[in-house]
GROMACS .gro file of N, CA, C and O in nm:
model
  512
    1PRO      N    1  10.920  11.104   9.586
    1PRO     CA    2  10.957  10.981   9.516
    1PRO      C    3  10.841  10.882   9.516
    1PRO      O    4  10.755  10.889   9.601
    2SER      N    5  10.846  10.792   9.423
    2SER     CA    6  10.739  10.696   9.404
    2SER      C    7  10.800  10.559   9.379
    2SER      O    8  10.892  10.546   9.298
    3TYR      N    9  10.749  10.457   9.448
    3TYR     CA   10  10.801  10.321   9.437
    3TYR      C   11  10.687  10.222   9.430
    3TYR      O   12  10.574  10.255   9.464
    4SER      N   13  10.717  10.100   9.390
    4SER     CA   14  10.612  10.000   9.379
    4SER      C   15  10.662   9.863   9.421
    4SER      O   16  10.782   9.835   9.419
    5THR      N   17  10.567   9.778   9.459
    5THR     CA   18  10.596   9.640   9.493
    5THR      C   19  10.477   9.555   9.452
    5THR      O   20  10.365   9.607   9.433
    6VAL      N   21  10.498   9.427   9.435
    6VAL     CA   22  10.392   9.333   9.397
    6VAL      C   23  10.374   9.233   9.509
    6VAL      O   24  10.471   9.181   9.564
    7VAL      N   25  10.247   9.207   9.543
    7VAL     CA   26  10.212   9.115   9.651
    7VAL      C   27  10.119   9.009   9.593
    7VAL      O   28  10.029   9.040   9.514
    8ASN      N   29  10.137   8.885   9.633
    8ASN     CA   30  10.054   8.775   9.587
    8ASN      C   31   9.915   8.784   9.651
    8ASN      O   32   9.903   8.814   9.769
    9PHE      N   33   9.810   8.757   9.573
    9PHE     CA   34   9.674   8.757   9.627
    9PHE      C   35   9.658   8.657   9.741
    9PHE      O   36   9.571   8.673   9.826
   10ASP      N   37   9.741   8.554   9.743
   10ASP     CA   38   9.731   8.452   9.847
   10ASP      C   39   9.805   8.489   9.975
   10ASP      O   40   9.814   8.408  10.067
   11THR      N   41   9.858   8.609   9.983
   11THR     CA   42   9.928   8.654  10.104
   11THR      C   43   9.833   8.650  10.223
   11THR      O   44   9.718   8.692  10.215
   12VAL      N   45   9.882   8.596  10.333
   12VAL     CA   46   9.801   8.577  10.454
   12VAL      C   47   9.781   8.710  10.525
   12VAL      O   48   9.875   8.790  10.537
   13VAL      N   49   9.658   8.733  10.573
   13VAL     CA   50   9.630   8.852  10.652
   13VAL      C   51   9.725   8.853  10.772
   13VAL      O   52   9.747   8.750  10.836
   14GLY      N   53   9.783   8.968  10.802
   14GLY     CA   54   9.881   8.980  10.909
   14GLY      C   55  10.025   8.976  10.861
   14GLY      O   56  10.117   9.005  10.937
   15SER      N   57  10.045   8.942  10.734
   15SER     CA   58  10.180   8.936  10.678
   15SER      C   59  10.237   9.076  10.660
   15SER      O   60  10.166   9.171  10.627
   16THR      N   61  10.369   9.088  10.678
   16THR     CA   62  10.438   9.215  10.656
   16THR      C   63  10.453   9.238  10.506
   16THR      O   64  10.500   9.151  10.433
   17ILE      N   65  10.412   9.357  10.463
   17ILE     CA   66  10.423   9.395  10.322
   17ILE      C   67  10.549   9.479  10.301
   17ILE      O   68  10.626   9.454  10.210
   18LEU      N   69  10.570   9.580  10.384
   18LEU     CA   70  10.686   9.669  10.378
   18LEU      C   71  10.722   9.713  10.519
   18LEU      O   72  10.638   9.711  10.608
   19THR      N   73  10.846   9.757  10.536
   19THR     CA   74  10.888   9.820  10.661
   19THR      C   75  10.950   9.954  10.628
   19THR      O   76  11.041   9.963  10.546
   20PHE      N   77  10.899  10.058  10.691
   20PHE     CA   78  10.952  10.193  10.674
   20PHE      C   79  11.046  10.220  10.790
   20PHE      O   80  11.013  10.193  10.905
   21ARG      N   81  11.164  10.272  10.760
   21ARG     CA   82  11.263  10.302  10.863
   21ARG      C   83  11.307  10.446  10.851
   21ARG      O   84  11.332  10.495  10.743
   22THR      N   85  11.318  10.512  10.964
   22THR     CA   86  11.355  10.652  10.966
   22THR      C   87  11.462  10.673  11.070
   22THR      O   88  11.454  10.618  11.180
   23THR      N   89  11.563  10.750  11.037
   23THR     CA   90  11.664  10.790  11.134
   23THR      C   91  11.642  10.937  11.165
   23THR      O   92  11.647  11.021  11.076
   24ASP      N   93  11.614  10.966  11.291
   24ASP     CA   94  11.592  11.103  11.335
   24ASP      C   95  11.718  11.147  11.408
   24ASP      O   96  11.747  11.099  11.517
   25LEU      N   97  11.794  11.236  11.346
   25LEU     CA   98  11.926  11.270  11.399
   25LEU      C   99  11.922  11.339  11.534
   25LEU      O  100  12.018  11.333  11.609
   26ASP      N  101  11.810  11.406  11.567
   26ASP     CA  102  11.805  11.467  11.700
   26ASP      C  103  11.730  11.378  11.800
   26ASP      O  104  11.703  11.418  11.912
   27SER      N  105  11.697  11.256  11.760
   27SER     CA  106  11.643  11.151  11.847
   27SER      C  107  11.518  11.192  11.923
   27SER      O  108  11.500  11.158  12.039
   28THR      N  109  11.427  11.262  11.857
   28THR     CA  110  11.301  11.298  11.923
   28THR      C  111  11.194  11.192  11.903
   28THR      O  112  11.089  11.198  11.965
   29GLY      N  113  11.219  11.094  11.819
   29GLY     CA  114  11.120  10.990  11.788
   29GLY      C  115  11.045  11.022  11.661
   29GLY      O  116  11.043  11.137  11.616
   30VAL      N  117  10.982  10.921  11.603
   30VAL     CA  118  10.913  10.936  11.475
   30VAL      C  119  10.780  10.864  11.481
   30VAL      O  120  10.768  10.758  11.541
   31ASN      N  121  10.679  10.922  11.416
   31ASN     CA  122  10.547  10.863  11.407
   31ASN      C  123  10.516  10.839  11.259
   31ASN      O  124  10.535  10.927  11.176
   32TYR      N  125  10.470  10.717  11.225
   32TYR     CA  126  10.436  10.680  11.088
   32TYR      C  127  10.284  10.679  11.070
   32TYR      O  128  10.212  10.629  11.157
   33THR      N  129  10.236  10.732  10.958
   33THR     CA  130  10.093  10.727  10.927
   33THR      C  131  10.072  10.709  10.778
   33THR      O  132  10.152  10.754  10.697
   34ILE      N  133   9.962  10.642  10.744
   34ILE     CA  134   9.916  10.637  10.606
   34ILE      C  135   9.823  10.756  10.591
   34ILE      O  136   9.721  10.763  10.659
   35ILE      N  137   9.859  10.848  10.503
   35ILE     CA  138   9.777  10.968  10.492
   35ILE      C  139   9.683  10.965  10.371
   35ILE      O  140   9.594  11.049  10.361
   36ASP      N  141   9.701  10.865  10.283
   36ASP     CA  142   9.610  10.854  10.169
   36ASP      C  143   9.622  10.716  10.106
   36ASP      O  144   9.729  10.653  10.111
   37GLY      N  145   9.512  10.669  10.047
   37GLY     CA  146   9.515  10.550   9.962
   37GLY      C  147   9.484  10.418  10.030
   37GLY      O  148   9.484  10.315   9.963
   38ASN      N  149   9.454  10.416  10.158
   38ASN     CA  150   9.430  10.290  10.229
   38ASN      C  151   9.281  10.253  10.219
   38ASN      O  152   9.210  10.246  10.319
   39ASP      N  153   9.237  10.227  10.096
   39ASP     CA  154   9.097  10.194  10.071
   39ASP      C  155   9.055  10.070  10.148
   39ASP      O  156   9.128   9.970  10.152
   40ASN      N  157   8.938  10.077  10.208
   40ASN     CA  158   8.880   9.966  10.285
   40ASN      C  159   8.970   9.921  10.400
   40ASN      O  160   8.961   9.807  10.444
   41ASP      N  161   9.061  10.009  10.445
   41ASP     CA  162   9.153   9.974  10.554
   41ASP      C  163   9.223   9.842  10.527
   41ASP      O  164   9.236   9.756  10.613
   42THR      N  165   9.271   9.826  10.405
   42THR     CA  166   9.337   9.703  10.362
   42THR      C  167   9.468   9.681  10.438
   42THR      O  168   9.506   9.567  10.465
   43PHE      N  169   9.535   9.788  10.477
   43PHE     CA  170   9.665   9.778  10.543
   43PHE      C  171   9.660   9.841  10.681
   43PHE      O  172   9.581   9.931  10.707
   44VAL      N  173   9.750   9.795  10.767
   44VAL     CA  174   9.771   9.857  10.899
   44VAL      C  175   9.917   9.895  10.906
   44VAL      O  176  10.005   9.813  10.875
   45LEU      N  177   9.944  10.019  10.946
   45LEU     CA  178  10.081  10.066  10.961
   45LEU      C  179  10.106  10.092  11.109
   45LEU      O  180  10.038  10.174  11.170
   46ASP      N  181  10.202  10.019  11.167
   46ASP     CA  182  10.238  10.042  11.307
   46ASP      C  183  10.305  10.177  11.317
   46ASP      O  184  10.410  10.200  11.257
   47GLU      N  185  10.246  10.267  11.394
   47GLU     CA  186  10.296  10.405  11.398
   47GLU      C  187  10.432  10.418  11.463
   47GLU      O  188  10.501  10.517  11.443
   48VAL      N  189  10.473  10.317  11.540
   48VAL     CA  190  10.603  10.322  11.607
   48VAL      C  191  10.711  10.247  11.529
   48VAL      O  192  10.819  10.299  11.506
   49THR      N  193  10.679  10.125  11.483
   49THR     CA  194  10.781  10.042  11.417
   49THR      C  195  10.790  10.065  11.267
   49THR      O  196  10.890  10.029  11.205
   50GLY      N  197  10.686  10.121  11.204
   50GLY     CA  198  10.686  10.142  11.060
   50GLY      C  199  10.656  10.017  10.980
   50GLY      O  200  10.674  10.015  10.859
   51VAL      N  201  10.606   9.911  11.044
   51VAL     CA  202  10.575   9.787  10.974
   51VAL      C  203  10.434   9.797  10.915
   51VAL      O  204  10.337   9.824  10.986
   52LEU      N  205  10.426   9.776  10.784
   52LEU     CA  206  10.299   9.777  10.712
   52LEU      C  207  10.255   9.633  10.692
   52LEU      O  208  10.328   9.553  10.632
   53THR      N  209  10.138   9.598  10.745
   53THR     CA  210  10.087   9.461  10.733
   53THR      C  211   9.954   9.460  10.658
   53THR      O  212   9.883   9.560  10.652
   54LEU      N  213   9.922   9.344  10.603
   54LEU     CA  214   9.796   9.324  10.535
   54LEU      C  215   9.688   9.297  10.640
   54LEU      O  216   9.702   9.207  10.721
   55ASP      N  217   9.583   9.378  10.639
   55ASP     CA  218   9.475   9.362  10.738
   55ASP      C  219   9.351   9.299  10.678
   55ASP      O  220   9.278   9.229  10.747
   56VAL      N  221   9.326   9.324  10.550
   56VAL     CA  222   9.210   9.269  10.480
   56VAL      C  223   9.255   9.231  10.340
   56VAL      O  224   9.318   9.311  10.271
   57ARG      N  225   9.223   9.108  10.299
   57ARG     CA  226   9.256   9.069  10.162
   57ARG      C  227   9.170   9.145  10.063
   57ARG      O  228   9.050   9.154  10.080
   58PRO      N  229   9.232   9.200   9.959
   58PRO     CA  230   9.152   9.269   9.857
   58PRO      C  231   9.072   9.168   9.775
   58PRO      O  232   9.110   9.051   9.765
   59ILE      N  233   8.962   9.214   9.718
   59ILE     CA  234   8.880   9.128   9.633
   59ILE      C  235   8.947   9.119   9.496
   59ILE      O  236   8.980   9.221   9.435
   60ARG      N  237   8.968   8.998   9.450
   60ARG     CA  238   9.033   8.979   9.320
   60ARG      C  239   8.956   9.052   9.211
   60ARG      O  240   8.835   9.051   9.208
   61ARG      N  241   9.031   9.115   9.123
   61ARG     CA  242   8.981   9.187   9.005
   61ARG      C  243   8.904   9.315   9.040
   61ARG      O  244   8.854   9.380   8.951
   62ILE      N  245   8.890   9.346   9.167
   62ILE     CA  246   8.825   9.473   9.204
   62ILE      C  247   8.928   9.567   9.264
   62ILE      O  248   8.949   9.676   9.217
   63SER      N  249   8.994   9.524   9.371
   63SER     CA  250   9.092   9.607   9.440
   63SER      C  251   9.229   9.549   9.420
   63SER      O  252   9.282   9.480   9.505
   64THR      N  253   9.289   9.574   9.304
   64THR     CA  254   9.418   9.511   9.277
   64THR      C  255   9.537   9.604   9.290
   64THR      O  256   9.649   9.558   9.304
   65VAL      N  257   9.514   9.736   9.287
   65VAL     CA  258   9.624   9.831   9.296
   65VAL      C  259   9.590   9.935   9.404
   65VAL      O  260   9.482   9.992   9.405
   66PHE      N  261   9.685   9.954   9.494
   66PHE     CA  262   9.669  10.054   9.600
   66PHE      C  263   9.783  10.153   9.589
   66PHE      O  264   9.899  10.114   9.575
   67GLN      N  265   9.751  10.279   9.596
   67GLN     CA  266   9.852  10.385   9.590
   67GLN      C  267   9.850  10.458   9.724
   67GLN      O  268   9.765  10.543   9.748
   68LEU      N  269   9.945  10.418   9.811
   68LEU     CA  270   9.951  10.474   9.945
   68LEU      C  271  10.044  10.594   9.950
   68LEU      O  272  10.144  10.599   9.878
   69VAL      N  273  10.013  10.686  10.038
   69VAL     CA  274  10.104  10.793  10.074
   69VAL      C  275  10.132  10.774  10.223
   69VAL      O  276  10.041  10.776  10.305
   70VAL      N  277  10.259  10.748  10.254
   70VAL     CA  278  10.301  10.724  10.393
   70VAL      C  279  10.387  10.840  10.439
   70VAL      O  280  10.475  10.886  10.366
   71GLN      N  281  10.361  10.885  10.560
   71GLN     CA  282  10.436  10.998  10.616
   71GLN      C  283  10.509  10.955  10.743
   71GLN      O  284  10.455  10.882  10.825
   72ALA      N  285  10.632  11.003  10.757
   72ALA     CA  286  10.709  10.990  10.881
   72ALA      C  287  10.728  11.131  10.935
   72ALA      O  288  10.771  11.220  10.861
   73GLU      N  289  10.691  11.151  11.060
   73GLU     CA  290  10.704  11.284  11.120
   73GLU      C  291  10.771  11.271  11.256
   73GLU      O  292  10.734  11.186  11.337
   74ASP      N  293  10.871  11.356  11.280
   74ASP     CA  294  10.940  11.350  11.409
   74ASP      C  295  10.868  11.438  11.511
   74ASP      O  296  10.770  11.506  11.479
   75PHE      N  297  10.913  11.432  11.634
   75PHE     CA  298  10.850  11.506  11.743
   75PHE      C  299  10.929  11.632  11.778
   75PHE      O  300  10.917  11.685  11.888
   76GLY      N  301  11.011  11.680  11.687
   76GLY     CA  302  11.093  11.799  11.711
   76GLY      C  303  11.008  11.925  11.714
   76GLY      O  304  10.888  11.924  11.688
   77ASP      N  305  11.073  12.034  11.748
   77ASP     CA  306  11.007  12.163  11.752
   77ASP      C  307  11.085  12.259  11.663
   77ASP      O  308  11.190  12.307  11.705
   78PRO      N  309  11.044  12.283  11.542
   78PRO     CA  310  10.920  12.236  11.480
   78PRO      C  311  10.937  12.093  11.429
   78PRO      O  312  11.049  12.048  11.401
   79PRO      N  313  10.825  12.019  11.414
   79PRO     CA  314  10.835  11.882  11.363
   79PRO      C  315  10.875  11.881  11.215
   79PRO      O  316  10.836  11.970  11.140
   80LEU      N  317  10.953  11.781  11.178
   80LEU     CA  318  10.993  11.760  11.039
   80LEU      C  319  10.923  11.635  10.988
   80LEU      O  320  10.901  11.541  11.064
   81SER      N  321  10.890  11.633  10.859
   81SER     CA  322  10.822  11.516  10.804
   81SER      C  323  10.869  11.489  10.662
   81SER      O  324  10.925  11.577  10.596
   82ALA      N  325  10.847  11.366  10.619
   82ALA     CA  326  10.876  11.325  10.482
   82ALA      C  327  10.767  11.229  10.440
   82ALA      O  328  10.711  11.156  10.522
   83GLN      N  329  10.737  11.228  10.310
   83GLN     CA  330  10.634  11.140  10.257
   83GLN      C  331  10.691  11.058  10.143
   83GLN      O  332  10.782  11.102  10.073
   84VAL      N  333  10.636  10.938  10.126
   84VAL     CA  334  10.673  10.854  10.013
   84VAL      C  335  10.545  10.796   9.954
   84VAL      O  336  10.450  10.764  10.026
   85ASN      N  337  10.540  10.789   9.820
   85ASN     CA  338  10.429  10.727   9.749
   85ASN      C  339  10.468  10.583   9.719
   85ASN      O  340  10.575  10.559   9.663
   86VAL      N  341  10.380  10.490   9.754
   86VAL     CA  342  10.408  10.349   9.731
   86VAL      C  343  10.288  10.287   9.661
   86VAL      O  344  10.175  10.296   9.710
   87THR      N  345  10.312  10.224   9.546
   87THR     CA  346  10.207  10.151   9.475
   87THR      C  347  10.222  10.004   9.507
   87THR      O  348  10.329   9.946   9.486
   88ILE      N  349  10.116   9.945   9.560
   88ILE     CA  350  10.115   9.802   9.592
   88ILE      C  351  10.015   9.735   9.499
   88ILE      O  352   9.897   9.770   9.497
   89THR      N  353  10.065   9.641   9.418
   89THR     CA  354   9.982   9.570   9.322
   89THR      C  355   9.969   9.426   9.366
   89THR      O  356  10.069   9.360   9.396
   90PHE      N  357   9.847   9.376   9.369
   90PHE     CA  358   9.822   9.236   9.401
   90PHE      C  359   9.813   9.157   9.272
   90PHE      O  360   9.747   9.199   9.176
   91ALA      N  361   9.882   9.042   9.267
   91ALA     CA  362   9.886   8.958   9.147
   91ALA      C  363   9.842   8.817   9.183
   91ALA      O  364   9.854   8.773   9.299
   92ASN      N  365   9.791   8.744   9.085
   92ASN     CA  366   9.749   8.606   9.106
   92ASN      C  367   9.869   8.518   9.133
   92ASN      O  368   9.981   8.546   9.088
   93SER      N  369   9.848   8.408   9.202
   93SER     CA  370   9.957   8.319   9.242
   93SER      C  371  10.020   8.247   9.124
   93SER      O  372  10.128   8.191   9.137
   94ASP      N  373   9.956   8.247   9.007
   94ASP     CA  374  10.015   8.180   8.892
   94ASP      C  375  10.119   8.265   8.820
   94ASP      O  376  10.183   8.221   8.727
   95PHE      N  377  10.139   8.389   8.867
   95PHE     CA  378  10.245   8.474   8.814
   95PHE      C  379  10.369   8.456   8.899
   95PHE      O  380  10.362   8.446   9.019
   96THR      N  381  10.485   8.457   8.835
   96THR     CA  382  10.611   8.454   8.907
   96THR      C  383  10.665   8.595   8.910
   96THR      O  384  10.688   8.656   8.806
   97VAL      N  385  10.686   8.646   9.031
   97VAL     CA  386  10.731   8.783   9.047
   97VAL      C  387  10.858   8.781   9.131
   97VAL      O  388  10.863   8.719   9.236
   98THR      N  389  10.959   8.848   9.083
   98THR     CA  390  11.082   8.861   9.160
   98THR      C  391  11.092   9.004   9.210
   98THR      O  392  11.085   9.098   9.132
   99ILE      N  393  11.105   9.018   9.342
   99ILE     CA  394  11.115   9.151   9.401
   99ILE      C  395  11.252   9.162   9.467
   99ILE      O  396  11.288   9.080   9.550
  100SER      N  397  11.327   9.263   9.430
  100SER     CA  398  11.456   9.283   9.495
  100SER      C  399  11.434   9.360   9.624
  100SER      O  400  11.346   9.445   9.633
  101THR      N  401  11.512   9.326   9.724
  101THR     CA  402  11.499   9.395   9.851
  101THR      C  403  11.612   9.495   9.867
  101THR      O  404  11.710   9.491   9.796
  102GLY      N  405  11.596   9.584   9.960
  102GLY     CA  406  11.699   9.683   9.985
  102GLY      C  407  11.638   9.821   9.996
  102GLY      O  408  11.518   9.838   9.992
  103VAL      N  409  11.723   9.915  10.008
  103VAL     CA  410  11.678  10.052  10.024
  103VAL      C  411  11.621  10.102   9.892
  103VAL      O  412  11.687  10.098   9.790
  104LEU      N  413  11.497  10.146   9.895
  104LEU     CA  414  11.436  10.199   9.775
  104LEU      C  415  11.459  10.348   9.760
  104LEU      O  416  11.473  10.399   9.652
  105TYR      N  417  11.462  10.416   9.873
  105TYR     CA  418  11.482  10.559   9.859
  105TYR      C  419  11.532  10.619   9.988
  105TYR      O  420  11.514  10.563  10.094
  106GLU      N  421  11.598  10.730   9.973
  106GLU     CA  422  11.651  10.802  10.088
  106GLU      C  423  11.628  10.950  10.061
  106GLU      O  424  11.660  11.001   9.955
  107GLU      N  425  11.566  11.016  10.157
  107GLU     CA  426  11.536  11.158  10.139
  107GLU      C  427  11.580  11.233  10.263
  107GLU      O  428  11.555  11.189  10.375
  108PHE      N  429  11.648  11.343  10.244
  108PHE     CA  430  11.691  11.427  10.355
  108PHE      C  431  11.606  11.553  10.358
  108PHE      O  432  11.584  11.616  10.256
  109ILE      N  433  11.561  11.586  10.476
  109ILE     CA  434  11.490  11.711  10.496
  109ILE      C  435  11.573  11.792  10.594
  109ILE      O  436  11.600  11.748  10.705
  110ARG      N  437  11.613  11.908  10.553
  110ARG     CA  438  11.698  11.991  10.638
  110ARG      C  439  11.621  12.114  10.683
  110ARG      O  440  11.544  12.172  10.610
  111ASN      N  441  11.648  12.152  10.806
  111ASN     CA  442  11.584  12.270  10.861
  111ASN      C  443  11.682  12.335  10.957
  111ASN      O  444  11.748  12.266  11.035
  112VAL      N  445  11.690  12.464  10.954
  112VAL     CA  446  11.778  12.535  11.047
  112VAL      C  447  11.698  12.567  11.172
  112VAL      O  448  11.591  12.629  11.166
  113ASP      N  449  11.747  12.521  11.285
  113ASP     CA  450  11.683  12.549  11.413
  113ASP      C  451  11.694  12.698  11.441
  113ASP      O  452  11.805  12.753  11.447
  114PRO      N  453  11.581  12.768  11.459
  114PRO     CA  454  11.588  12.912  11.478
  114PRO      C  455  11.655  12.954  11.608
  114PRO      O  456  11.705  13.066  11.618
  115LEU      N  457  11.662  12.866  11.706
  115LEU     CA  458  11.724  12.901  11.834
  115LEU      C  459  11.874  12.880  11.833
  115LEU      O  460  11.950  12.962  11.884
  116THR      N  461  11.920  12.770  11.774
  116THR     CA  462  12.062  12.738  11.779
  116THR      C  463  12.135  12.767  11.648
  116THR      O  464  12.257  12.772  11.644
  117GLY      N  465  12.059  12.780  11.536
  117GLY     CA  466  12.122  12.799  11.407
  117GLY      C  467  12.178  12.671  11.348
  117GLY      O  468  12.238  12.671  11.242
  118GLU      N  469  12.158  12.557  11.415
  118GLU     CA  470  12.209  12.428  11.367
  118GLU      C  471  12.111  12.366  11.270
  118GLU      O  472  11.990  12.385  11.279
  119ASN      N  473  12.166  12.290  11.175
  119ASN     CA  474  12.081  12.214  11.083
  119ASN      C  475  12.031  12.088  11.151
  119ASN      O  476  12.107  12.016  11.215
  120ARG      N  477  11.901  12.065  11.139
  120ARG     CA  478  11.843  11.940  11.186
  120ARG      C  479  11.812  11.859  11.061
  120ARG      O  480  11.779  11.913  10.957
  121CYS      N  481  11.819  11.728  11.071
  121CYS     CA  482  11.798  11.646  10.952
  121CYS      C  483  11.718  11.523  10.988
  121CYS      O  484  11.746  11.457  11.086
  122LEU      N  485  11.615  11.496  10.910
  122LEU     CA  486  11.537  11.373  10.923
  122LEU      C  487  11.566  11.290  10.799
  122LEU      O  488  11.541  11.335  10.689
  123ARG      N  489  11.617  11.171  10.819
  123ARG     CA  490  11.646  11.084  10.706
  123ARG      C  491  11.546  10.970  10.707
  123ARG      O  492  11.533  10.901  10.806
  124GLU      N  493  11.475  10.953  10.599
  124GLU     CA  494  11.374  10.847  10.590
  124GLU      C  495  11.421  10.742  10.490
  124GLU      O  496  11.453  10.775  10.378
  125LEU      N  497  11.424  10.620  10.534
  125LEU     CA  498  11.458  10.510  10.446
  125LEU      C  499  11.338  10.420  10.436
  125LEU      O  500  11.273  10.390  10.535
  126GLU      N  501  11.307  10.373  10.319
  126GLU     CA  502  11.197  10.281  10.299
  126GLU      C  503  11.252  10.155  10.240
  126GLU      O  504  11.315  10.156  10.136
  127ASN      N  505  11.231  10.043  10.310
  127ASN     CA  506  11.282   9.913  10.264
  127ASN      C  507  11.169   9.827  10.213
  127ASN      O  508  11.060   9.828  10.267
  128ALA      N  509  11.198   9.752  10.110
  128ALA     CA  510  11.099   9.655  10.059
  128ALA      C  511  11.121   9.524  10.129
  128ALA      O  512  11.227   9.492  10.173
   0.00000   0.00000   0.00000
Protein backbone atom coordinates (compact mmCIF):
# COMPACT_ATOMS: atom_id res chain seq x y z
CA PRO A 1 0.00 0.00 0.00
CA SER A 2 0.99 3.58 -0.59
CA TYR A 3 -0.07 6.69 1.35
CA SER A 4 0.83 10.36 1.46
CA THR A 5 0.84 13.34 3.79
CA VAL A 6 1.74 17.03 3.47
CA VAL A 7 4.04 18.83 5.90
CA ASN A 8 4.60 22.58 6.15
CA PHE A 9 8.12 23.80 5.30
CA ASP A 10 8.02 25.76 8.56
CA THR A 11 7.68 22.58 10.65
CA VAL A 12 10.15 22.66 13.53
CA VAL A 13 12.98 20.12 13.61
CA GLY A 14 12.04 17.44 16.16
CA SER A 15 8.32 17.59 15.33
CA THR A 16 6.40 14.33 14.92
CA ILE A 17 5.45 13.70 11.30
CA LEU A 18 3.80 10.25 11.59
CA THR A 19 3.44 7.44 14.12
CA PHE A 20 3.57 3.83 12.99
CA ARG A 21 1.77 1.33 15.23
CA THR A 22 1.97 -2.42 15.07
CA THR A 23 0.16 -5.11 17.01
CA ASP A 24 2.18 -8.30 17.29
CA LEU A 25 -0.24 -11.03 18.30
CA ASP A 26 2.43 -13.31 19.73
CA SER A 27 3.95 -10.37 21.68
CA THR A 28 7.56 -10.87 20.63
CA GLY A 29 8.09 -7.13 20.06
CA VAL A 30 8.53 -5.10 16.89
CA ASN A 31 11.39 -3.11 15.37
CA TYR A 32 10.73 -0.19 12.96
CA THR A 33 13.19 0.90 10.27
CA ILE A 34 13.27 3.20 7.26
CA ILE A 35 14.60 0.95 4.54
CA ASP A 36 14.54 3.43 1.65
CA GLY A 37 14.00 7.08 0.73
CA ASN A 38 15.43 8.93 3.74
CA ASP A 39 17.58 11.28 1.65
CA ASN A 40 20.02 13.40 3.66
CA ASP A 41 18.73 11.70 6.84
CA THR A 42 15.82 14.14 6.86
CA PHE A 43 13.79 11.94 9.21
CA VAL A 44 14.47 9.87 12.32
CA LEU A 45 12.32 6.83 13.08
CA ASP A 46 12.33 5.58 16.66
CA GLU A 47 12.81 1.84 16.23
CA VAL A 48 10.81 1.04 19.37
CA THR A 49 7.95 3.58 19.41
CA GLY A 50 7.47 3.99 15.63
CA VAL A 51 7.50 7.80 15.90
CA LEU A 52 8.84 9.50 12.77
CA THR A 53 10.28 12.95 13.47
CA LEU A 54 11.81 15.67 11.32
CA ASP A 55 15.59 15.73 11.87
CA VAL A 56 16.71 18.13 9.13
CA ARG A 57 14.62 20.72 7.32
CA PRO A 58 14.62 20.11 3.57
CA ILE A 59 15.86 22.87 1.29
CA ARG A 60 12.93 24.65 -0.32
CA ARG A 61 12.42 23.83 -4.01
CA ILE A 62 15.14 21.15 -3.92
CA SER A 63 13.98 18.43 -1.52
CA THR A 64 10.22 18.77 -1.48
CA VAL A 65 9.01 15.18 -1.86
CA PHE A 66 10.26 12.14 0.04
CA GLN A 67 9.15 8.61 -0.72
CA LEU A 68 9.91 6.47 2.32
CA VAL A 69 9.63 2.73 2.70
CA VAL A 70 9.09 1.83 6.37
CA GLN A 71 9.29 -1.71 7.68
CA ALA A 72 7.96 -3.24 10.89
CA GLU A 73 9.50 -6.58 11.80
CA ASP A 74 8.72 -8.74 14.81
CA PHE A 75 11.19 -10.85 16.78
CA GLY A 76 9.39 -14.16 16.18
CA ASP A 77 10.95 -17.31 14.84
CA PRO A 78 10.70 -16.92 11.93
CA PRO A 79 10.37 -13.11 12.01
CA LEU A 80 7.40 -11.56 10.21
CA SER A 81 7.52 -8.15 8.57
CA ALA A 82 5.36 -5.65 6.72
CA GLN A 83 6.26 -2.57 4.69
CA VAL A 84 4.40 0.60 3.83
CA ASN A 85 5.26 3.27 1.24
CA VAL A 86 4.72 6.81 2.47
CA THR A 87 5.11 9.96 0.37
CA ILE A 88 5.82 13.07 2.42
CA THR A 89 5.48 16.36 0.55
CA PHE A 90 6.67 19.66 2.00
CA ALA A 91 4.56 22.71 1.10
CA ASN A 92 5.01 26.45 1.65
CA SER A 93 3.24 28.01 4.61
CA ASP A 94 1.01 30.11 2.33
CA PHE A 95 -0.86 26.95 1.28
CA THR A 96 -3.76 25.74 3.38
CA VAL A 97 -3.69 21.98 3.71
CA THR A 98 -6.21 19.86 5.54
CA ILE A 99 -5.01 16.43 6.60
CA SER A 100 -7.42 13.92 8.03
CA THR A 101 -6.12 11.74 10.81
CA GLY A 102 -6.85 8.13 11.51
CA VAL A 103 -5.88 4.73 10.35
CA LEU A 104 -4.51 4.87 6.84
CA TYR A 105 -3.96 1.22 6.32
CA GLU A 106 -4.09 -2.17 7.91
CA GLU A 107 -2.24 -5.18 6.59
CA PHE A 108 -2.27 -8.72 7.93
CA ILE A 109 0.60 -11.08 7.38
CA ARG A 110 -0.18 -14.67 8.21
CA ASN A 111 2.24 -17.49 8.67
CA VAL A 112 1.74 -21.03 9.89
CA ASP A 113 4.15 -21.92 12.67
CA PRO A 114 5.89 -25.10 11.51
CA LEU A 115 6.15 -26.44 15.07
CA THR A 116 2.62 -25.85 16.34
CA GLY A 117 0.63 -25.52 13.10
CA GLU A 118 -0.94 -22.32 14.49
CA ASN A 119 -1.35 -19.16 12.44
CA ARG A 120 0.74 -16.24 13.60
CA CYS A 121 -0.34 -12.76 12.57
CA LEU A 122 1.40 -9.40 12.52
CA ARG A 123 -0.98 -6.49 12.13
CA GLU A 124 0.56 -3.17 11.14
CA LEU A 125 -1.37 0.05 11.49
CA GLU A 126 -0.04 3.35 10.24
CA ASN A 127 -1.58 6.53 11.64
CA ALA A 128 -1.24 10.01 10.27
